[in-house]
Amino acid sequence: QTDVAVGAAGLVVVDDHRGRVDSHGRTLEVTEIAIADEIAAATDLVKGKSTGTPVAVVRGLAAYVTDADGPGVRALVRPAELDMFSLGARDVLPARRTVREFDGEPVDRAALLRAVAAAVTAPAPFGTTPWRFVVVETPDARDRLLSALAEAWRDVPGSTARADSVDVLRNAPALLVACVDHGALPDTAEPADHELLSLSAGAAVQNLLVALAVEQLGSAWIAGPVHCPGATRTALDLPETWAPAGAVAVGRPHKATAPRDDRPPEPFVVDR
């Protein structure tokens, strides 16, 4: 544990080193020193945790003293979109919410790849790695896919809200189609093994959605490609062995999502 500053006045709370040159002649690009936090931690060494000493005097830092109160410790608060540690372990799964309206800002490809890296930690039969994620980037590919889904999905019995779902994909800044490659299974695989690939695809997509939430990105898992595998493969020029496991719309949420209501586990548990 270390003390941090909860308030500050008359002090330079952040010493921004960006643009300065280090002793090797290299330009510093990201270094910002939390002066207020470092002072708070140093004074804790003097006061201790249980001595009841309320105050410590620090000398030798006159260069950081200012006449004005300054911005206070709010200057130390990292914006949520830049915070790599905003979610604790218990917060991660509930943070995944279905988001159907996005703010239109482009999605960083590196964030997508980090999410895919999490997706491919899913289990799969025979130790295979059957997952494939098609990043639908070009306007031409997106138009082909959405047109194919709008046409083919319309005739699928039992599918609901098709037009709305296609619109979610159309308005998403980033679009991925998740697939599993049945060609990854050995020739000795039985029908049940191919069914296991569908389970593996679901696990991979769930990993993907959770990882996107960690990146502060919203997502919606859309079933269209599952209902229309042939149209999806044709639109995106995919191998015949690839089975689509849905499309994932990705982007920053247009508005904050409501907190998730806790679901008690008991209704979902059966004891024998």
PDB file of C-alpha atoms in Angstrom:
ATOM      1  CA  GLN A   1       0.000   0.000   0.000  1.00  0.00           C
ATOM      2  CA  THR A   2       1.040   3.583  -0.543  1.00  0.00           C
ATOM      3  CA  ASP A   3      -0.559   6.909   0.257  1.00  0.00           C
ATOM      4  CA  VAL A   4      -1.969   9.019  -2.570  1.00  0.00           C
ATOM      5  CA  ALA A   5      -3.047  12.633  -2.576  1.00  0.00           C
ATOM      6  CA  VAL A   6      -6.780  13.217  -2.125  1.00  0.00           C
ATOM      7  CA  GLY A   7      -6.375  16.999  -2.351  1.00  0.00           C
ATOM      8  CA  ALA A   8      -3.714  19.560  -3.179  1.00  0.00           C
ATOM      9  CA  ALA A   9      -3.402  23.342  -3.405  1.00  0.00           C
ATOM     10  CA  GLY A  10      -0.470  25.641  -4.133  1.00  0.00           C
ATOM     11  CA  LEU A  11       1.396  22.764  -5.693  1.00  0.00           C
ATOM     12  CA  VAL A  12       2.370  21.496  -9.123  1.00  0.00           C
ATOM     13  CA  VAL A  13       0.593  18.143  -8.873  1.00  0.00           C
ATOM     14  CA  VAL A  14       1.867  16.740 -12.195  1.00  0.00           C
ATOM     15  CA  ASP A  15       5.343  17.293 -13.629  1.00  0.00           C
ATOM     16  CA  ASP A  16       4.930  16.715 -17.365  1.00  0.00           C
ATOM     17  CA  HIS A  17       8.168  15.450 -18.886  1.00  0.00           C
ATOM     18  CA  ARG A  18       6.780  14.943 -22.381  1.00  0.00           C
ATOM     19  CA  GLY A  19       8.969  16.656 -24.944  1.00  0.00           C
ATOM     20  CA  ARG A  20      12.001  16.762 -22.657  1.00  0.00           C
ATOM     21  CA  VAL A  21      15.193  14.880 -23.485  1.00  0.00           C
ATOM     22  CA  ASP A  22      16.653  12.233 -21.184  1.00  0.00           C
ATOM     23  CA  SER A  23      20.343  11.686 -20.422  1.00  0.00           C
ATOM     24  CA  HIS A  24      20.713   9.525 -23.542  1.00  0.00           C
ATOM     25  CA  GLY A  25      19.290  12.192 -25.839  1.00  0.00           C
ATOM     26  CA  ARG A  26      15.936  10.436 -26.321  1.00  0.00           C
ATOM     27  CA  THR A  27      12.736  12.466 -26.321  1.00  0.00           C
ATOM     28  CA  LEU A  28      10.292  11.499 -23.600  1.00  0.00           C
ATOM     29  CA  GLU A  29       6.791  10.885 -24.925  1.00  0.00           C
ATOM     30  CA  VAL A  30       4.591   9.583 -22.090  1.00  0.00           C
ATOM     31  CA  THR A  31       6.267  10.389 -18.766  1.00  0.00           C
ATOM     32  CA  GLU A  32       4.143  12.454 -16.366  1.00  0.00           C
ATOM     33  CA  ILE A  33       5.252  12.389 -12.725  1.00  0.00           C
ATOM     34  CA  ALA A  34       2.505  12.487 -10.083  1.00  0.00           C
ATOM     35  CA  ILE A  35       4.287  14.907  -7.734  1.00  0.00           C
ATOM     36  CA  ALA A  36       1.385  15.162  -5.289  1.00  0.00           C
ATOM     37  CA  ASP A  37       1.129  11.377  -4.960  1.00  0.00           C
ATOM     38  CA  GLU A  38       4.884  11.023  -4.476  1.00  0.00           C
ATOM     39  CA  ILE A  39       4.821  13.623  -1.703  1.00  0.00           C
ATOM     40  CA  ALA A  40       1.868  11.891  -0.055  1.00  0.00           C
ATOM     41  CA  ALA A  41       3.729   8.561  -0.151  1.00  0.00           C
ATOM     42  CA  ALA A  42       6.906  10.124   1.269  1.00  0.00           C
ATOM     43  CA  THR A  43       5.075  11.758   4.165  1.00  0.00           C
ATOM     44  CA  ASP A  44       3.422   8.447   5.016  1.00  0.00           C
ATOM     45  CA  LEU A  45       6.873   7.045   5.758  1.00  0.00           C
ATOM     46  CA  VAL A  46       7.209   9.732   8.462  1.00  0.00           C
ATOM     47  CA  LYS A  47       3.679   9.726   9.856  1.00  0.00           C
ATOM     48  CA  GLY A  48       3.098   5.991   9.776  1.00  0.00           C
ATOM     49  CA  LYS A  49      -0.285   4.314   9.636  1.00  0.00           C
ATOM     50  CA  SER A  50      -1.095   4.031  13.321  1.00  0.00           C
ATOM     51  CA  THR A  51       0.836   6.711  15.179  1.00  0.00           C
ATOM     52  CA  GLY A  52      -1.917   9.314  15.009  1.00  0.00           C
ATOM     53  CA  THR A  53       0.458  11.855  13.445  1.00  0.00           C
ATOM     54  CA  PRO A  54      -1.736  14.062  11.234  1.00  0.00           C
ATOM     55  CA  VAL A  55       0.876  16.279   9.534  1.00  0.00           C
ATOM     56  CA  ALA A  56       4.311  16.012   7.984  1.00  0.00           C
ATOM     57  CA  VAL A  57       6.480  18.861   6.707  1.00  0.00           C
ATOM     58  CA  VAL A  58       8.329  18.306   3.437  1.00  0.00           C
ATOM     59  CA  ARG A  59      11.324  20.473   2.609  1.00  0.00           C
ATOM     60  CA  GLY A  60      13.392  20.823  -0.545  1.00  0.00           C
ATOM     61  CA  LEU A  61      10.575  20.920  -3.110  1.00  0.00           C
ATOM     62  CA  ALA A  62      10.168  24.672  -3.447  1.00  0.00           C
ATOM     63  CA  ALA A  63      10.335  24.365  -7.234  1.00  0.00           C
ATOM     64  CA  TYR A  64       6.887  22.761  -7.162  1.00  0.00           C
ATOM     65  CA  VAL A  65       5.238  25.389  -4.933  1.00  0.00           C
ATOM     66  CA  THR A  66       2.891  27.831  -6.704  1.00  0.00           C
ATOM     67  CA  ASP A  67       1.146  31.058  -5.700  1.00  0.00           C
ATOM     68  CA  ALA A  68      -2.172  29.930  -7.179  1.00  0.00           C
ATOM     69  CA  ASP A  69      -4.121  27.004  -5.788  1.00  0.00           C
ATOM     70  CA  GLY A  70      -3.880  25.199  -9.122  1.00  0.00           C
ATOM     71  CA  PRO A  71      -6.122  22.444 -10.521  1.00  0.00           C
ATOM     72  CA  GLY A  72      -5.996  20.195  -7.481  1.00  0.00           C
ATOM     73  CA  VAL A  73      -5.720  16.422  -7.723  1.00  0.00           C
ATOM     74  CA  ARG A  74      -8.274  16.282 -10.525  1.00  0.00           C
ATOM     75  CA  ALA A  75      -5.217  16.681 -12.768  1.00  0.00           C
ATOM     76  CA  LEU A  76      -4.167  13.199 -11.615  1.00  0.00           C
ATOM     77  CA  VAL A  77      -7.401  11.490 -12.581  1.00  0.00           C
ATOM     78  CA  ARG A  78      -6.990   9.491 -15.765  1.00  0.00           C
ATOM     79  CA  PRO A  79      -9.887   9.742 -18.261  1.00  0.00           C
ATOM     80  CA  ALA A  80     -11.920   6.548 -18.270  1.00  0.00           C
ATOM     81  CA  GLU A  81     -11.209   5.841 -21.937  1.00  0.00           C
ATOM     82  CA  LEU A  82      -7.457   5.856 -21.211  1.00  0.00           C
ATOM     83  CA  ASP A  83      -7.632   3.833 -18.001  1.00  0.00           C
ATOM     84  CA  MET A  84      -6.253   0.336 -18.572  1.00  0.00           C
ATOM     85  CA  PHE A  85      -7.218  -0.719 -15.049  1.00  0.00           C
ATOM     86  CA  SER A  86     -10.726   0.703 -14.738  1.00  0.00           C
ATOM     87  CA  LEU A  87     -12.313  -2.718 -14.191  1.00  0.00           C
ATOM     88  CA  GLY A  88     -11.559  -4.991 -11.287  1.00  0.00           C
ATOM     89  CA  ALA A  89     -11.726  -8.757 -11.798  1.00  0.00           C
ATOM     90  CA  ARG A  90     -15.266  -8.930 -10.404  1.00  0.00           C
ATOM     91  CA  ASP A  91     -16.387  -6.065 -12.640  1.00  0.00           C
ATOM     92  CA  VAL A  92     -15.321  -7.504 -15.978  1.00  0.00           C
ATOM     93  CA  LEU A  93     -18.141  -9.943 -16.784  1.00  0.00           C
ATOM     94  CA  PRO A  94     -21.017  -7.657 -15.678  1.00  0.00           C
ATOM     95  CA  ALA A  95     -19.460  -4.859 -17.763  1.00  0.00           C
ATOM     96  CA  ARG A  96     -20.352  -6.720 -20.940  1.00  0.00           C
ATOM     97  CA  ARG A  97     -23.589  -5.249 -22.202  1.00  0.00           C
ATOM     98  CA  THR A  98     -25.314  -5.432 -25.572  1.00  0.00           C
ATOM     99  CA  VAL A  99     -24.957  -2.012 -27.215  1.00  0.00           C
ATOM    100  CA  ARG A 100     -26.915  -1.232 -30.371  1.00  0.00           C
ATOM    101  CA  GLU A 101     -26.235   2.507 -30.734  1.00  0.00           C
ATOM    102  CA  PHE A 102     -22.725   3.837 -31.215  1.00  0.00           C
ATOM    103  CA  ASP A 103     -21.203   7.314 -31.246  1.00  0.00           C
ATOM    104  CA  GLY A 104     -19.644   6.834 -34.695  1.00  0.00           C
ATOM    105  CA  GLU A 105     -16.022   7.294 -33.604  1.00  0.00           C
ATOM    106  CA  PRO A 106     -13.571   4.946 -35.360  1.00  0.00           C
ATOM    107  CA  VAL A 107     -12.440   1.901 -33.409  1.00  0.00           C
ATOM    108  CA  ASP A 108      -8.714   1.388 -32.915  1.00  0.00           C
ATOM    109  CA  ARG A 109      -7.663  -1.744 -34.787  1.00  0.00           C
ATOM    110  CA  ALA A 110      -5.182  -2.550 -32.032  1.00  0.00           C
ATOM    111  CA  ALA A 111      -8.102  -2.742 -29.573  1.00  0.00           C
ATOM    112  CA  LEU A 112      -9.893  -5.169 -31.889  1.00  0.00           C
ATOM    113  CA  LEU A 113      -6.800  -7.350 -32.138  1.00  0.00           C
ATOM    114  CA  ARG A 114      -6.398  -7.390 -28.359  1.00  0.00           C
ATOM    115  CA  ALA A 115      -9.993  -8.571 -28.078  1.00  0.00           C
ATOM    116  CA  VAL A 116      -9.400 -11.273 -30.683  1.00  0.00           C
ATOM    117  CA  ALA A 117      -6.308 -12.364 -28.743  1.00  0.00           C
ATOM    118  CA  ALA A 118      -8.590 -12.913 -25.731  1.00  0.00           C
ATOM    119  CA  ALA A 119     -11.170 -14.679 -27.907  1.00  0.00           C
ATOM    120  CA  VAL A 120      -8.743 -17.327 -29.104  1.00  0.00           C
ATOM    121  CA  THR A 121      -8.004 -18.493 -25.568  1.00  0.00           C
ATOM    122  CA  ALA A 122     -11.324 -20.406 -25.725  1.00  0.00           C
ATOM    123  CA  PRO A 123     -11.379 -24.204 -25.472  1.00  0.00           C
ATOM    124  CA  ALA A 124     -11.760 -26.305 -28.616  1.00  0.00           C
ATOM    125  CA  PRO A 125     -11.895 -30.047 -29.362  1.00  0.00           C
ATOM    126  CA  PHE A 126      -8.742 -32.019 -30.161  1.00  0.00           C
ATOM    127  CA  GLY A 127      -6.564 -29.061 -29.178  1.00  0.00           C
ATOM    128  CA  THR A 128      -7.481 -27.330 -32.446  1.00  0.00           C
ATOM    129  CA  THR A 129      -7.538 -23.586 -33.051  1.00  0.00           C
ATOM    130  CA  PRO A 130     -10.613 -23.319 -35.299  1.00  0.00           C
ATOM    131  CA  TRP A 131     -11.643 -19.698 -34.716  1.00  0.00           C
ATOM    132  CA  ARG A 132     -11.557 -17.135 -37.502  1.00  0.00           C
ATOM    133  CA  PHE A 133     -12.544 -13.471 -37.150  1.00  0.00           C
ATOM    134  CA  VAL A 134     -13.222 -11.546 -40.337  1.00  0.00           C
ATOM    135  CA  VAL A 135     -12.716  -7.806 -39.849  1.00  0.00           C
ATOM    136  CA  VAL A 136     -15.086  -6.271 -42.381  1.00  0.00           C
ATOM    137  CA  GLU A 137     -13.182  -3.070 -43.113  1.00  0.00           C
ATOM    138  CA  THR A 138     -13.783  -1.988 -46.702  1.00  0.00           C
ATOM    139  CA  PRO A 139     -17.058  -0.280 -47.661  1.00  0.00           C
ATOM    140  CA  ASP A 140     -17.463  -2.744 -50.523  1.00  0.00           C
ATOM    141  CA  ALA A 141     -17.208  -5.803 -48.277  1.00  0.00           C
ATOM    142  CA  ARG A 142     -19.571  -4.261 -45.736  1.00  0.00           C
ATOM    143  CA  ASP A 143     -22.135  -3.443 -48.428  1.00  0.00           C
ATOM    144  CA  ARG A 144     -21.963  -6.967 -49.850  1.00  0.00           C
ATOM    145  CA  LEU A 145     -22.435  -8.543 -46.434  1.00  0.00           C
ATOM    146  CA  LEU A 146     -25.295  -6.312 -45.319  1.00  0.00           C
ATOM    147  CA  SER A 147     -27.099  -6.637 -48.647  1.00  0.00           C
ATOM    148  CA  ALA A 148     -26.727 -10.420 -48.533  1.00  0.00           C
ATOM    149  CA  LEU A 149     -28.049 -10.579 -44.972  1.00  0.00           C
ATOM    150  CA  ALA A 150     -30.961  -8.258 -45.700  1.00  0.00           C
ATOM    151  CA  GLU A 151     -31.955 -10.460 -48.620  1.00  0.00           C
ATOM    152  CA  ALA A 152     -31.311 -13.949 -47.264  1.00  0.00           C
ATOM    153  CA  TRP A 153     -32.314 -13.388 -43.639  1.00  0.00           C
ATOM    154  CA  ARG A 154     -35.703 -12.091 -44.684  1.00  0.00           C
ATOM    155  CA  ASP A 155     -36.744 -15.571 -45.800  1.00  0.00           C
ATOM    156  CA  VAL A 156     -35.516 -17.441 -42.694  1.00  0.00           C
ATOM    157  CA  PRO A 157     -38.485 -18.769 -40.669  1.00  0.00           C
ATOM    158  CA  GLY A 158     -38.612 -17.731 -37.038  1.00  0.00           C
ATOM    159  CA  SER A 159     -36.029 -14.925 -37.245  1.00  0.00           C
ATOM    160  CA  THR A 160     -37.198 -11.682 -35.689  1.00  0.00           C
ATOM    161  CA  ALA A 161     -36.113  -8.046 -35.838  1.00  0.00           C
ATOM    162  CA  ARG A 162     -34.010  -8.739 -38.930  1.00  0.00           C
ATOM    163  CA  ALA A 163     -34.109  -5.215 -40.335  1.00  0.00           C
ATOM    164  CA  ASP A 164     -33.244  -3.649 -36.977  1.00  0.00           C
ATOM    165  CA  SER A 165     -30.336  -6.042 -36.509  1.00  0.00           C
ATOM    166  CA  VAL A 166     -28.952  -5.309 -39.960  1.00  0.00           C
ATOM    167  CA  ASP A 167     -29.172  -1.600 -39.140  1.00  0.00           C
ATOM    168  CA  VAL A 168     -27.123  -2.202 -35.988  1.00  0.00           C
ATOM    169  CA  LEU A 169     -24.406  -3.752 -38.139  1.00  0.00           C
ATOM    170  CA  ARG A 170     -24.685  -0.980 -40.721  1.00  0.00           C
ATOM    171  CA  ASN A 171     -24.238   1.782 -38.127  1.00  0.00           C
ATOM    172  CA  ALA A 172     -21.401   0.153 -36.203  1.00  0.00           C
ATOM    173  CA  PRO A 173     -17.962   1.760 -36.629  1.00  0.00           C
ATOM    174  CA  ALA A 174     -16.357  -1.701 -36.662  1.00  0.00           C
ATOM    175  CA  LEU A 175     -17.752  -5.042 -37.761  1.00  0.00           C
ATOM    176  CA  LEU A 176     -16.426  -8.560 -37.262  1.00  0.00           C
ATOM    177  CA  VAL A 177     -17.820 -11.887 -38.428  1.00  0.00           C
ATOM    178  CA  ALA A 178     -16.901 -14.787 -36.167  1.00  0.00           C
ATOM    179  CA  CYS A 179     -16.439 -18.218 -37.757  1.00  0.00           C
ATOM    180  CA  VAL A 180     -15.151 -21.670 -36.929  1.00  0.00           C
ATOM    181  CA  ASP A 181     -13.249 -23.674 -39.514  1.00  0.00           C
ATOM    182  CA  HIS A 182     -14.545 -27.252 -39.633  1.00  0.00           C
ATOM    183  CA  GLY A 183     -11.488 -28.075 -41.692  1.00  0.00           C
ATOM    184  CA  ALA A 184      -9.460 -27.767 -38.496  1.00  0.00           C
ATOM    185  CA  LEU A 185     -10.844 -31.072 -37.250  1.00  0.00           C
ATOM    186  CA  PRO A 186      -9.077 -34.324 -38.127  1.00  0.00           C
ATOM    187  CA  ASP A 187     -10.559 -36.641 -40.744  1.00  0.00           C
ATOM    188  CA  THR A 188     -11.558 -39.041 -37.962  1.00  0.00           C
ATOM    189  CA  ALA A 189     -13.854 -36.451 -36.354  1.00  0.00           C
ATOM    190  CA  GLU A 190     -17.431 -37.562 -35.720  1.00  0.00           C
ATOM    191  CA  PRO A 191     -20.587 -35.434 -36.088  1.00  0.00           C
ATOM    192  CA  ALA A 192     -20.563 -34.727 -32.350  1.00  0.00           C
ATOM    193  CA  ASP A 193     -17.082 -33.260 -32.703  1.00  0.00           C
ATOM    194  CA  HIS A 194     -18.339 -30.789 -35.281  1.00  0.00           C
ATOM    195  CA  GLU A 195     -21.106 -29.788 -32.866  1.00  0.00           C
ATOM    196  CA  LEU A 196     -18.409 -29.086 -30.297  1.00  0.00           C
ATOM    197  CA  LEU A 197     -17.005 -26.495 -32.678  1.00  0.00           C
ATOM    198  CA  SER A 198     -20.227 -24.514 -32.308  1.00  0.00           C
ATOM    199  CA  LEU A 199     -19.764 -24.550 -28.537  1.00  0.00           C
ATOM    200  CA  SER A 200     -16.169 -23.457 -28.981  1.00  0.00           C
ATOM    201  CA  ALA A 201     -17.337 -20.605 -31.220  1.00  0.00           C
ATOM    202  CA  GLY A 202     -19.730 -19.404 -28.516  1.00  0.00           C
ATOM    203  CA  ALA A 203     -16.944 -19.469 -25.931  1.00  0.00           C
ATOM    204  CA  ALA A 204     -14.655 -17.501 -28.242  1.00  0.00           C
ATOM    205  CA  VAL A 205     -17.291 -14.878 -28.995  1.00  0.00           C
ATOM    206  CA  GLN A 206     -18.057 -14.467 -25.293  1.00  0.00           C
ATOM    207  CA  ASN A 207     -14.352 -13.905 -24.652  1.00  0.00           C
ATOM    208  CA  LEU A 208     -14.349 -11.363 -27.467  1.00  0.00           C
ATOM    209  CA  LEU A 209     -17.340  -9.439 -26.085  1.00  0.00           C
ATOM    210  CA  VAL A 210     -15.894  -9.295 -22.581  1.00  0.00           C
ATOM    211  CA  ALA A 211     -12.502  -8.167 -23.885  1.00  0.00           C
ATOM    212  CA  LEU A 212     -14.199  -5.408 -25.901  1.00  0.00           C
ATOM    213  CA  ALA A 213     -15.916  -4.229 -22.708  1.00  0.00           C
ATOM    214  CA  VAL A 214     -12.503  -4.036 -21.031  1.00  0.00           C
ATOM    215  CA  GLU A 215     -11.451  -1.797 -23.940  1.00  0.00           C
ATOM    216  CA  GLN A 216     -14.425   0.487 -23.092  1.00  0.00           C
ATOM    217  CA  LEU A 217     -16.139  -0.618 -26.295  1.00  0.00           C
ATOM    218  CA  GLY A 218     -19.756  -1.653 -26.694  1.00  0.00           C
ATOM    219  CA  SER A 219     -20.784  -4.617 -28.806  1.00  0.00           C
ATOM    220  CA  ALA A 220     -23.799  -6.489 -30.150  1.00  0.00           C
ATOM    221  CA  TRP A 221     -23.696 -10.138 -31.210  1.00  0.00           C
ATOM    222  CA  ILE A 222     -26.015 -10.437 -34.216  1.00  0.00           C
ATOM    223  CA  ALA A 223     -27.263 -13.843 -35.401  1.00  0.00           C
ATOM    224  CA  GLY A 224     -27.738 -13.053 -39.100  1.00  0.00           C
ATOM    225  CA  PRO A 225     -24.691 -14.926 -40.448  1.00  0.00           C
ATOM    226  CA  VAL A 226     -25.676 -18.014 -38.432  1.00  0.00           C
ATOM    227  CA  HIS A 227     -29.055 -18.111 -40.180  1.00  0.00           C
ATOM    228  CA  CYS A 228     -27.521 -17.315 -43.567  1.00  0.00           C
ATOM    229  CA  PRO A 229     -24.146 -19.090 -43.697  1.00  0.00           C
ATOM    230  CA  GLY A 230     -24.066 -19.486 -47.472  1.00  0.00           C
ATOM    231  CA  ALA A 231     -24.893 -15.856 -48.155  1.00  0.00           C
ATOM    232  CA  THR A 232     -22.276 -14.759 -45.621  1.00  0.00           C
ATOM    233  CA  ARG A 233     -19.552 -16.939 -47.119  1.00  0.00           C
ATOM    234  CA  THR A 234     -20.370 -15.725 -50.630  1.00  0.00           C
ATOM    235  CA  ALA A 235     -20.444 -12.060 -49.631  1.00  0.00           C
ATOM    236  CA  LEU A 236     -17.077 -12.256 -47.863  1.00  0.00           C
ATOM    237  CA  ASP A 237     -15.478 -14.890 -50.137  1.00  0.00           C
ATOM    238  CA  LEU A 238     -14.922 -17.344 -47.272  1.00  0.00           C
ATOM    239  CA  PRO A 239     -13.974 -21.016 -47.552  1.00  0.00           C
ATOM    240  CA  GLU A 240     -16.809 -23.535 -47.556  1.00  0.00           C
ATOM    241  CA  THR A 241     -15.505 -25.105 -44.344  1.00  0.00           C
ATOM    242  CA  TRP A 242     -15.979 -21.874 -42.385  1.00  0.00           C
ATOM    243  CA  ALA A 243     -19.218 -21.809 -40.377  1.00  0.00           C
ATOM    244  CA  PRO A 244     -20.290 -18.296 -39.348  1.00  0.00           C
ATOM    245  CA  ALA A 245     -21.018 -17.873 -35.642  1.00  0.00           C
ATOM    246  CA  GLY A 246     -22.572 -14.426 -35.933  1.00  0.00           C
ATOM    247  CA  ALA A 247     -21.539 -10.855 -36.611  1.00  0.00           C
ATOM    248  CA  VAL A 248     -20.296  -8.537 -33.861  1.00  0.00           C
ATOM    249  CA  ALA A 249     -20.982  -4.816 -34.106  1.00  0.00           C
ATOM    250  CA  VAL A 250     -18.370  -2.775 -32.225  1.00  0.00           C
ATOM    251  CA  GLY A 251     -18.103   0.863 -31.219  1.00  0.00           C
ATOM    252  CA  ARG A 252     -18.154   3.297 -28.350  1.00  0.00           C
ATOM    253  CA  PRO A 253     -21.649   3.455 -26.819  1.00  0.00           C
ATOM    254  CA  HIS A 254     -23.778   6.405 -27.877  1.00  0.00           C
ATOM    255  CA  LYS A 255     -24.941   6.698 -24.267  1.00  0.00           C
ATOM    256  CA  ALA A 256     -24.038   5.100 -20.981  1.00  0.00           C
ATOM    257  CA  THR A 257     -25.623   1.720 -20.392  1.00  0.00           C
ATOM    258  CA  ALA A 258     -27.774   1.197 -17.343  1.00  0.00           C
ATOM    259  CA  PRO A 259     -26.212  -0.826 -14.518  1.00  0.00           C
ATOM    260  CA  ARG A 260     -26.887  -4.510 -14.829  1.00  0.00           C
ATOM    261  CA  ASP A 261     -29.358  -5.965 -12.345  1.00  0.00           C
ATOM    262  CA  ASP A 262     -27.829  -8.747 -10.296  1.00  0.00           C
ATOM    263  CA  ARG A 263     -29.200 -12.152 -11.195  1.00  0.00           C
ATOM    264  CA  PRO A 264     -29.189 -14.556  -8.269  1.00  0.00           C
ATOM    265  CA  PRO A 265     -27.804 -17.941  -9.292  1.00  0.00           C
ATOM    266  CA  GLU A 266     -30.473 -20.050  -7.572  1.00  0.00           C
ATOM    267  CA  PRO A 267     -33.083 -19.942 -10.384  1.00  0.00           C
ATOM    268  CA  PHE A 268     -30.478 -21.323 -12.793  1.00  0.00           C
ATOM    269  CA  VAL A 269     -29.229 -24.131 -10.555  1.00  0.00           C
ATOM    270  CA  VAL A 270     -30.710 -27.611 -10.228  1.00  0.00           C
ATOM    271  CA  ASP A 271     -29.446 -29.939  -7.502  1.00  0.00           C
ATOM    272  CA  ARG A 272     -29.529 -33.700  -7.858  1.00  0.00           C
TER     273      ARG A 272
END
